[in-house]
PDB file of N, CA and C in Angstrom:
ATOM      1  N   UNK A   4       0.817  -1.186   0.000  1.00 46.00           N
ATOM      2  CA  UNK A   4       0.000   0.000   0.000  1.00 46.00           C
ATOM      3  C   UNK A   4       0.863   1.254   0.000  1.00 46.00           C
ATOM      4  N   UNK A   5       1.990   1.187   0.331  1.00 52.00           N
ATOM      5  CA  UNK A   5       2.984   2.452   0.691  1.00 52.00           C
ATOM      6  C   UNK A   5       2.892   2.771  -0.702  1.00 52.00           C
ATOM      7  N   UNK A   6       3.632   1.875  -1.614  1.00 62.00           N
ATOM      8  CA  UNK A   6       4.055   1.822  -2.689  1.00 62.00           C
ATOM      9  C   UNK A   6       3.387   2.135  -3.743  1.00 62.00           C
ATOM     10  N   UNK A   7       1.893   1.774  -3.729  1.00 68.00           N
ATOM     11  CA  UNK A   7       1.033   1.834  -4.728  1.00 68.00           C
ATOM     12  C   UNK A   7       0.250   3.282  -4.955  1.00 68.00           C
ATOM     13  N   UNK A   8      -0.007   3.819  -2.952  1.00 70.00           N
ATOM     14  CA  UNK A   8      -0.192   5.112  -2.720  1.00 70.00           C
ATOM     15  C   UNK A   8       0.319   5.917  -2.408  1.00 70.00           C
ATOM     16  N   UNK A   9       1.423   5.899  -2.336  1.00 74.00           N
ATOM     17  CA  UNK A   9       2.195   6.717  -2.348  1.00 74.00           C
ATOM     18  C   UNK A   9       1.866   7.505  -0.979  1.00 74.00           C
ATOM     19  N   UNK A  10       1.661   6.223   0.799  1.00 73.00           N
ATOM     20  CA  UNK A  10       1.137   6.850   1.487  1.00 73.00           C
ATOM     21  C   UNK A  10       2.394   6.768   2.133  1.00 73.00           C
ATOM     22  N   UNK A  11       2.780   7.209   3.312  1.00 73.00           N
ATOM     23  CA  UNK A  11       4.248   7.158   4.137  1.00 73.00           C
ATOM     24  C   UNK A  11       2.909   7.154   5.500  1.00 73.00           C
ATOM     25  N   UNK A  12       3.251   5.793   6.290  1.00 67.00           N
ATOM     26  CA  UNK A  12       2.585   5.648   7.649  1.00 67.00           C
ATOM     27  C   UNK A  12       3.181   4.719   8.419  1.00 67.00           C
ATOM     28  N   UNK A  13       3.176   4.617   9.756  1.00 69.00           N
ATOM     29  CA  UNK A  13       3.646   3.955  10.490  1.00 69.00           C
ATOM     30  C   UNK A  13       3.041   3.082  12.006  1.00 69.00           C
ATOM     31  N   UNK A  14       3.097   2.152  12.517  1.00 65.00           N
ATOM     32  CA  UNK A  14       2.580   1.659  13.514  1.00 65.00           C
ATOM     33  C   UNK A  14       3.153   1.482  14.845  1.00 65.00           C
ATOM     34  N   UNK A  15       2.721   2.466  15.483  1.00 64.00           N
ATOM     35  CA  UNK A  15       3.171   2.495  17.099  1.00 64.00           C
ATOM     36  C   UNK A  15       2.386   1.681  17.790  1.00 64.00           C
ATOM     37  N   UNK A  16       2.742   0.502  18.684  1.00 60.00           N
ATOM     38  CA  UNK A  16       2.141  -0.266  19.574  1.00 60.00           C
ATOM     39  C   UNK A  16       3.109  -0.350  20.825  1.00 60.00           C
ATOM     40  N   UNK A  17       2.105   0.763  21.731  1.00 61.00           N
ATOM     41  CA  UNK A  17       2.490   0.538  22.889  1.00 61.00           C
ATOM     42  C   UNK A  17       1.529  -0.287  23.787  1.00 61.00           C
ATOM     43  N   UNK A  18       2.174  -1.350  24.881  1.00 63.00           N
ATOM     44  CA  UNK A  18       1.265  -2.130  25.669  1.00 63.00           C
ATOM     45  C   UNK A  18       2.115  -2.333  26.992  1.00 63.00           C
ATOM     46  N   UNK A  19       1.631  -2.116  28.155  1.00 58.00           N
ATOM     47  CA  UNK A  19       2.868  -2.852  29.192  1.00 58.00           C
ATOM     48  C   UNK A  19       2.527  -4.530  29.078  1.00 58.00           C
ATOM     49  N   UNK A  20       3.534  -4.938  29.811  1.00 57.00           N
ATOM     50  CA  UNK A  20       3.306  -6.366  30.342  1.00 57.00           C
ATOM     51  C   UNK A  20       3.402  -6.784  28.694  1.00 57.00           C
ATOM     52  N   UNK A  21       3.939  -6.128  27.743  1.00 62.00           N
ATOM     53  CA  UNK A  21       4.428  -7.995  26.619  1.00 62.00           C
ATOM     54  C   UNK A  21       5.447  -7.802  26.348  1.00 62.00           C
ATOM     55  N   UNK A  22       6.437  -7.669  27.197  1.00 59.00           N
ATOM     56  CA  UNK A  22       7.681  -8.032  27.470  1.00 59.00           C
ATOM     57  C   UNK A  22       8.898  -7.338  26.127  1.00 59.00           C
ATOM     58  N   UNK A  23       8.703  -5.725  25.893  1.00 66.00           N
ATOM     59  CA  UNK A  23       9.480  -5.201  25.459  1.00 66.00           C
ATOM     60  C   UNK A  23      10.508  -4.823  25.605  1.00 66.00           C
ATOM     61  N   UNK A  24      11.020  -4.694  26.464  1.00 73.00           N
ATOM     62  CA  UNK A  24      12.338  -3.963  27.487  1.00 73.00           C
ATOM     63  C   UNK A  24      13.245  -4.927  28.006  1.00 73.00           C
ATOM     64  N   UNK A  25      13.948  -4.387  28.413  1.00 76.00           N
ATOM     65  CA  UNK A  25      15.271  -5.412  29.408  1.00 76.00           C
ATOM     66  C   UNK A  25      14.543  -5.528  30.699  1.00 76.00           C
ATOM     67  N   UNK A  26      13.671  -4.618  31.155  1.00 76.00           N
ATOM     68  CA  UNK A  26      13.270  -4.922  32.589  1.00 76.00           C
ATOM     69  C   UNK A  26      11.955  -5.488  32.290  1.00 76.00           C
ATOM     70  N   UNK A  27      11.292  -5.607  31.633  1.00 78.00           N
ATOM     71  CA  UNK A  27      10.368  -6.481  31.092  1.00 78.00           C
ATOM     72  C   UNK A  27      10.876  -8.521  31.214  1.00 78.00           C
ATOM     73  N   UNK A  28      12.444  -8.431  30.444  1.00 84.00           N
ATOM     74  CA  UNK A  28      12.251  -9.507  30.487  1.00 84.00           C
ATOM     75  C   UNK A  28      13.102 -10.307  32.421  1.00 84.00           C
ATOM     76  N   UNK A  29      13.990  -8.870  32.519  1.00 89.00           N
ATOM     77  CA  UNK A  29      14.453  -9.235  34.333  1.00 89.00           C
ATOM     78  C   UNK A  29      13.246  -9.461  35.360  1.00 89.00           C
ATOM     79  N   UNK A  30      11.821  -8.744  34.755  1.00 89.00           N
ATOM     80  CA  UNK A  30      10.845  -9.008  35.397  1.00 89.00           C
ATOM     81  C   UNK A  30      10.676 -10.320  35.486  1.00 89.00           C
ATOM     82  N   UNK A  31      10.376 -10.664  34.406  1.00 89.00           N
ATOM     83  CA  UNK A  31       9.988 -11.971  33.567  1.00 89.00           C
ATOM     84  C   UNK A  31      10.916 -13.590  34.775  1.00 89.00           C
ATOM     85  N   UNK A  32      12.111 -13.421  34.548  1.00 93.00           N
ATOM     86  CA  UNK A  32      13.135 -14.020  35.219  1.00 93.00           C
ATOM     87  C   UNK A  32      12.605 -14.438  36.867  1.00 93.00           C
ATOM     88  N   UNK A  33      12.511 -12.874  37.354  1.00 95.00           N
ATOM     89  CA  UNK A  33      12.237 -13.163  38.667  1.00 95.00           C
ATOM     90  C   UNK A  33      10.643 -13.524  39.070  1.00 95.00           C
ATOM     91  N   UNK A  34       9.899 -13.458  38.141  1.00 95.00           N
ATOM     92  CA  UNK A  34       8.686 -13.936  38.579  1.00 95.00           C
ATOM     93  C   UNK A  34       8.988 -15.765  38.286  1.00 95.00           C
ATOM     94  N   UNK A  35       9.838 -16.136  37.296  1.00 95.00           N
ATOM     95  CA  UNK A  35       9.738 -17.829  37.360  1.00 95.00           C
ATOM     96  C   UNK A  35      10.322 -17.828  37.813  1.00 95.00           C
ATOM     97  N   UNK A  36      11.200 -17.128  38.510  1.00 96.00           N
ATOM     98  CA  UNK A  36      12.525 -17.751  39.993  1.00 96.00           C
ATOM     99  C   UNK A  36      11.487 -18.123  40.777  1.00 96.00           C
ATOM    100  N   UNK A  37      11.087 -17.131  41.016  1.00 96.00           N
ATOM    101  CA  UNK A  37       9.937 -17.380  42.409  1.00 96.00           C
ATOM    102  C   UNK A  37       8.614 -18.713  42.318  1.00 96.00           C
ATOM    103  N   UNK A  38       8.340 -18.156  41.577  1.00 95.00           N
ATOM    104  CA  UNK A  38       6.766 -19.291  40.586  1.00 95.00           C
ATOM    105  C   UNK A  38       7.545 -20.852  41.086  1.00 95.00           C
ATOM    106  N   UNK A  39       8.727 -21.027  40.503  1.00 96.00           N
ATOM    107  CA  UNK A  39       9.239 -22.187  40.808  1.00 96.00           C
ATOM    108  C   UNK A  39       9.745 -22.731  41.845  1.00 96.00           C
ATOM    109  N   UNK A  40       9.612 -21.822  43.183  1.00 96.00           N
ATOM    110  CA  UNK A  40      10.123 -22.312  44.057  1.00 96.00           C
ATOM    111  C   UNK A  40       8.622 -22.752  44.663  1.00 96.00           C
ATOM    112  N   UNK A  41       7.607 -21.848  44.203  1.00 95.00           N
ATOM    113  CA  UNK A  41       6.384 -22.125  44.903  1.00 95.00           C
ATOM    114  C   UNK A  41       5.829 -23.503  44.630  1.00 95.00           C
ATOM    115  N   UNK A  42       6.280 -23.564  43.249  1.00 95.00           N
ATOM    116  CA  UNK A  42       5.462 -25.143  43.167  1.00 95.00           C
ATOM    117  C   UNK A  42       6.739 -26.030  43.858  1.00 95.00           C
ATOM    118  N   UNK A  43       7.419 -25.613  43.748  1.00 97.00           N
ATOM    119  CA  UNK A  43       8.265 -26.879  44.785  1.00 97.00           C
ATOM    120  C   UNK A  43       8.269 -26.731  46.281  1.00 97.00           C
ATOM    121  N   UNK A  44       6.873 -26.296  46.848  1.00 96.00           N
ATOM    122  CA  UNK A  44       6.522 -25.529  48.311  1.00 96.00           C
ATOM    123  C   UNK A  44       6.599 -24.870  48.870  1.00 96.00           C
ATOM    124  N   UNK A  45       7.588 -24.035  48.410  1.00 95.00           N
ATOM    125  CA  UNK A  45       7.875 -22.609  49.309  1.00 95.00           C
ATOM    126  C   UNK A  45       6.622 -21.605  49.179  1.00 95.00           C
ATOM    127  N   UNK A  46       6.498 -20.847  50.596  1.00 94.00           N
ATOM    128  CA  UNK A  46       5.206 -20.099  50.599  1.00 94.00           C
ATOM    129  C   UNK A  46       6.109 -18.537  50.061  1.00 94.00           C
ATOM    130  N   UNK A  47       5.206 -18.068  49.170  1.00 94.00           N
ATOM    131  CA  UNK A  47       5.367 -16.594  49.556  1.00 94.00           C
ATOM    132  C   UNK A  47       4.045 -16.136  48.952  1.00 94.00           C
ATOM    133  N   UNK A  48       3.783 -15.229  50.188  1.00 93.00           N
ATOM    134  CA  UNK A  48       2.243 -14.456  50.154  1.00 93.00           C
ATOM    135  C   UNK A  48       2.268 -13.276  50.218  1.00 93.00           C
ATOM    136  N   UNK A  49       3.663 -12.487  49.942  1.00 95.00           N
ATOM    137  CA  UNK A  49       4.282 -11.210  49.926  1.00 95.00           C
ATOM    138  C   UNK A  49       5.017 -10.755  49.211  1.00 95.00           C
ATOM    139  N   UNK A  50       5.353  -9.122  49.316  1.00 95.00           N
ATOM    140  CA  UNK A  50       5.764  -8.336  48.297  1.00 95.00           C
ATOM    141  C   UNK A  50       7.593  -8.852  49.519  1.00 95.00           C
ATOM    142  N   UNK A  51       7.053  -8.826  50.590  1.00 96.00           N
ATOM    143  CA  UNK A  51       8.750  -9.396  51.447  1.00 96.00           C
ATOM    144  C   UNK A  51       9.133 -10.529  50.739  1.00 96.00           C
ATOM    145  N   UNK A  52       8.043 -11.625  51.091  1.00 96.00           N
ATOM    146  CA  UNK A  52       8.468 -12.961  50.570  1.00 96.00           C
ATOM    147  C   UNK A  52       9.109 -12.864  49.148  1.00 96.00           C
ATOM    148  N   UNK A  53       8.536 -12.725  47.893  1.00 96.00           N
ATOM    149  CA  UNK A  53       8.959 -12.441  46.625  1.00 96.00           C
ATOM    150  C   UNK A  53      10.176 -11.918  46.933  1.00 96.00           C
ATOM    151  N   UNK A  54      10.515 -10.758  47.239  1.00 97.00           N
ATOM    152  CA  UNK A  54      12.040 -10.275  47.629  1.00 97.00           C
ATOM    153  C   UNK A  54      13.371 -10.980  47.901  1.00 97.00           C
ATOM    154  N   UNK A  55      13.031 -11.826  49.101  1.00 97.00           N
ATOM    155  CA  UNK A  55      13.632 -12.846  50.017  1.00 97.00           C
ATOM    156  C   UNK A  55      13.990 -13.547  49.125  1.00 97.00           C
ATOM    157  N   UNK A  56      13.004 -14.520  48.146  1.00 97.00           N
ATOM    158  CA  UNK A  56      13.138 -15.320  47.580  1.00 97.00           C
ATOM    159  C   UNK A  56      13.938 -15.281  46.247  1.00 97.00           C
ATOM    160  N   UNK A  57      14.140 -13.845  45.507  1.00 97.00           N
ATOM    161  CA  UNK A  57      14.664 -13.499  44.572  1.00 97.00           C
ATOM    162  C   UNK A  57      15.787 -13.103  44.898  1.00 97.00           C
ATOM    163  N   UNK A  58      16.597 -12.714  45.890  1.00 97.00           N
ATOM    164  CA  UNK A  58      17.288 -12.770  46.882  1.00 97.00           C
ATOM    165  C   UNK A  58      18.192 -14.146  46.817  1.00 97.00           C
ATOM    166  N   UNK A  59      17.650 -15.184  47.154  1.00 96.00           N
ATOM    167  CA  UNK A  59      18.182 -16.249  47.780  1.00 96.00           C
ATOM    168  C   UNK A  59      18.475 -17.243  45.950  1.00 96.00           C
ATOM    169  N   UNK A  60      17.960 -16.926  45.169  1.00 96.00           N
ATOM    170  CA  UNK A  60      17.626 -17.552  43.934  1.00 96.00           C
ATOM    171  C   UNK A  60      19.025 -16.862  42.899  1.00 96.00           C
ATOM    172  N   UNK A  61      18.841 -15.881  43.194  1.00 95.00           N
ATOM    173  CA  UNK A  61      19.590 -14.680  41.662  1.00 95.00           C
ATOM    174  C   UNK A  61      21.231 -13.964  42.746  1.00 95.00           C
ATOM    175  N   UNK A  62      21.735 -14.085  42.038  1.00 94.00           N
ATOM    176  CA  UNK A  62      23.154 -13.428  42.570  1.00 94.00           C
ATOM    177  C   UNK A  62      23.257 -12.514  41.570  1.00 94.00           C
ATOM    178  N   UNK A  63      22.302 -12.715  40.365  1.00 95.00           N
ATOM    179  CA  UNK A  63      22.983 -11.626  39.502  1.00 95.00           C
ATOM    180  C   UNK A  63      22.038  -9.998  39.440  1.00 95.00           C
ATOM    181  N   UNK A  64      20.962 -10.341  39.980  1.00 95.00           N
ATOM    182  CA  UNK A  64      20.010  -9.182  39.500  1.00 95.00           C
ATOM    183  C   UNK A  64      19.901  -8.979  41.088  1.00 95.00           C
ATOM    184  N   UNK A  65      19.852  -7.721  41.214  1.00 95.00           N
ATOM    185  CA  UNK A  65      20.092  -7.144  42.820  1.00 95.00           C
ATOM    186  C   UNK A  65      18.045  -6.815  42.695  1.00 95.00           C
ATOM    187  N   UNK A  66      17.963  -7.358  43.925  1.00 96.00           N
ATOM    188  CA  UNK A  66      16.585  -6.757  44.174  1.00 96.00           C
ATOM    189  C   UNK A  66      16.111  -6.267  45.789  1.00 96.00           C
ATOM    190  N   UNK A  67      15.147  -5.065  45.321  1.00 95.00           N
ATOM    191  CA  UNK A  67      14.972  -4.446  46.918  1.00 95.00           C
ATOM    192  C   UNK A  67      13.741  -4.361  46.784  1.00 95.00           C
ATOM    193  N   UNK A  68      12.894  -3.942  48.207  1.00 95.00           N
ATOM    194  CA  UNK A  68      11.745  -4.059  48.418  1.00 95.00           C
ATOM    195  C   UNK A  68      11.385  -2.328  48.538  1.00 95.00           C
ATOM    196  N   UNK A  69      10.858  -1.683  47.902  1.00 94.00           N
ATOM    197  CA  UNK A  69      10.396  -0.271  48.224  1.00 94.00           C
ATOM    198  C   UNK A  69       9.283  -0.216  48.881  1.00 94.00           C
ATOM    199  N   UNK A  70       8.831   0.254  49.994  1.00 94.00           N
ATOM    200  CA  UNK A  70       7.337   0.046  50.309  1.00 94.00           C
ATOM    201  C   UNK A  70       6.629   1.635  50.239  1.00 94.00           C
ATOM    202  N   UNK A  71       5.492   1.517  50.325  1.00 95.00           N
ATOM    203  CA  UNK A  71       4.788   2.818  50.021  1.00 95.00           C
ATOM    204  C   UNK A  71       4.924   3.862  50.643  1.00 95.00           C
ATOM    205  N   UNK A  72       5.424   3.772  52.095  1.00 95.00           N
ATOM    206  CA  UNK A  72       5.513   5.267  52.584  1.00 95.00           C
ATOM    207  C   UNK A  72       7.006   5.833  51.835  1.00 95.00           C
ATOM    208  N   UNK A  73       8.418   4.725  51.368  1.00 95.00           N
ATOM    209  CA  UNK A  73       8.831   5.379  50.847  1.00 95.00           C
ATOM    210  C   UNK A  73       8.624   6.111  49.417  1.00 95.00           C
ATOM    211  N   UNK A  74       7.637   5.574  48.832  1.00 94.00           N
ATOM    212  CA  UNK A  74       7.369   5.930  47.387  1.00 94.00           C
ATOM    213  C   UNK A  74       6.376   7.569  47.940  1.00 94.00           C
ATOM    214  N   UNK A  75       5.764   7.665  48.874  1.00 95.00           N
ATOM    215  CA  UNK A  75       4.959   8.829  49.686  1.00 95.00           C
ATOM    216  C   UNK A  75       6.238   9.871  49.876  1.00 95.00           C
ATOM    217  N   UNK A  76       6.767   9.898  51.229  1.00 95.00           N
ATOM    218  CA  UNK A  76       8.063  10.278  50.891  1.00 95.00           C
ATOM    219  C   UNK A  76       8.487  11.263  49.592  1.00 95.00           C
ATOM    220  N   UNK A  77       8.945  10.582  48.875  1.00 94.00           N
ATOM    221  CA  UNK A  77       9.610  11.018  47.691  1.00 94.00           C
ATOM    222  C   UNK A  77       8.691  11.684  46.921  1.00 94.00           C
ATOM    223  N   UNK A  78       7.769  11.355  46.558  1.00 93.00           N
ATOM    224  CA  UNK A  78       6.287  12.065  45.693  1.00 93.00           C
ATOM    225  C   UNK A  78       6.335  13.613  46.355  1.00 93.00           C
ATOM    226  N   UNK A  79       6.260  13.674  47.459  1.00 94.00           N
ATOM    227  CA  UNK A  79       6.574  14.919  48.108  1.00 94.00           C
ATOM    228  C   UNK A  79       7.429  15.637  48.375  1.00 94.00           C
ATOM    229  N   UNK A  80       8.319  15.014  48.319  1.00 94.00           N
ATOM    230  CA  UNK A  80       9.902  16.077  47.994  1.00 94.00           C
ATOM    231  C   UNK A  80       9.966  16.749  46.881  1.00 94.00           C
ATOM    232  N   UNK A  81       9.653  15.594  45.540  1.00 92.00           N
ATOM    233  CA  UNK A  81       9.365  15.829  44.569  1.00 92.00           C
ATOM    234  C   UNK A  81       7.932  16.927  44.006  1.00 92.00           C
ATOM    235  N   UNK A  82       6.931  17.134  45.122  1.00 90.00           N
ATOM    236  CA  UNK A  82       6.095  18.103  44.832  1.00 90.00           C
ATOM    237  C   UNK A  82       6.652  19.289  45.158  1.00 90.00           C
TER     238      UNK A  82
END
C-alpha cells in the first residue's frame, strides 16, 4: 500500500506487560525464579516474601523491596 499510494505511515504499539524492554524480560526471570520455588513448596504471600526469595535464587540481579511510605516520601519532595 505504501508503494502503490504513495502513502508514508507507520505503527506504534504501545502495551505494558508484553515483554518489550530489558526490565520487562528481568521481570519476567524473577517472577519464574519465584513461581518455581512455589510449586516446589515454598510459601510466599508477599511483596517481602517475593524479595527474600529473589534474593536467595539470583546473585545476579540485585533486588529491593520499596514500600509505600517510601514511594509517599519522595512524591513529596518531589512536589
Amino acid at each position: 500500500m505504501m508503494n502503490t499510494m504513495d502513502i508514508d505511515f507507520s505503527w506504534n504499539y504501545f502495551a505494558s506487560a508484553h515483554g518489550k524492554g530489558v526490565v520487562d524480560g528481568v521481570g519476567g526471570i524473577l517472577k519464574r525464579l519465584v513461581w518455581l520455588e512455589i510449586m516446589a513448596g515454598k510459601q510466599c504471600s508477599s511483596a517481602d516474601g517475593f524479595v527474600k526469595i529473589c534474593r536467595e535464587k539470583s546473585q545476579t540481579i540485585s533486588t529491593i523491596l520499596v514500600r509505600q511510605a517510601q514511594l509517599d516520601v519522595t512524591k513529596l519532595t518531589l512536589e
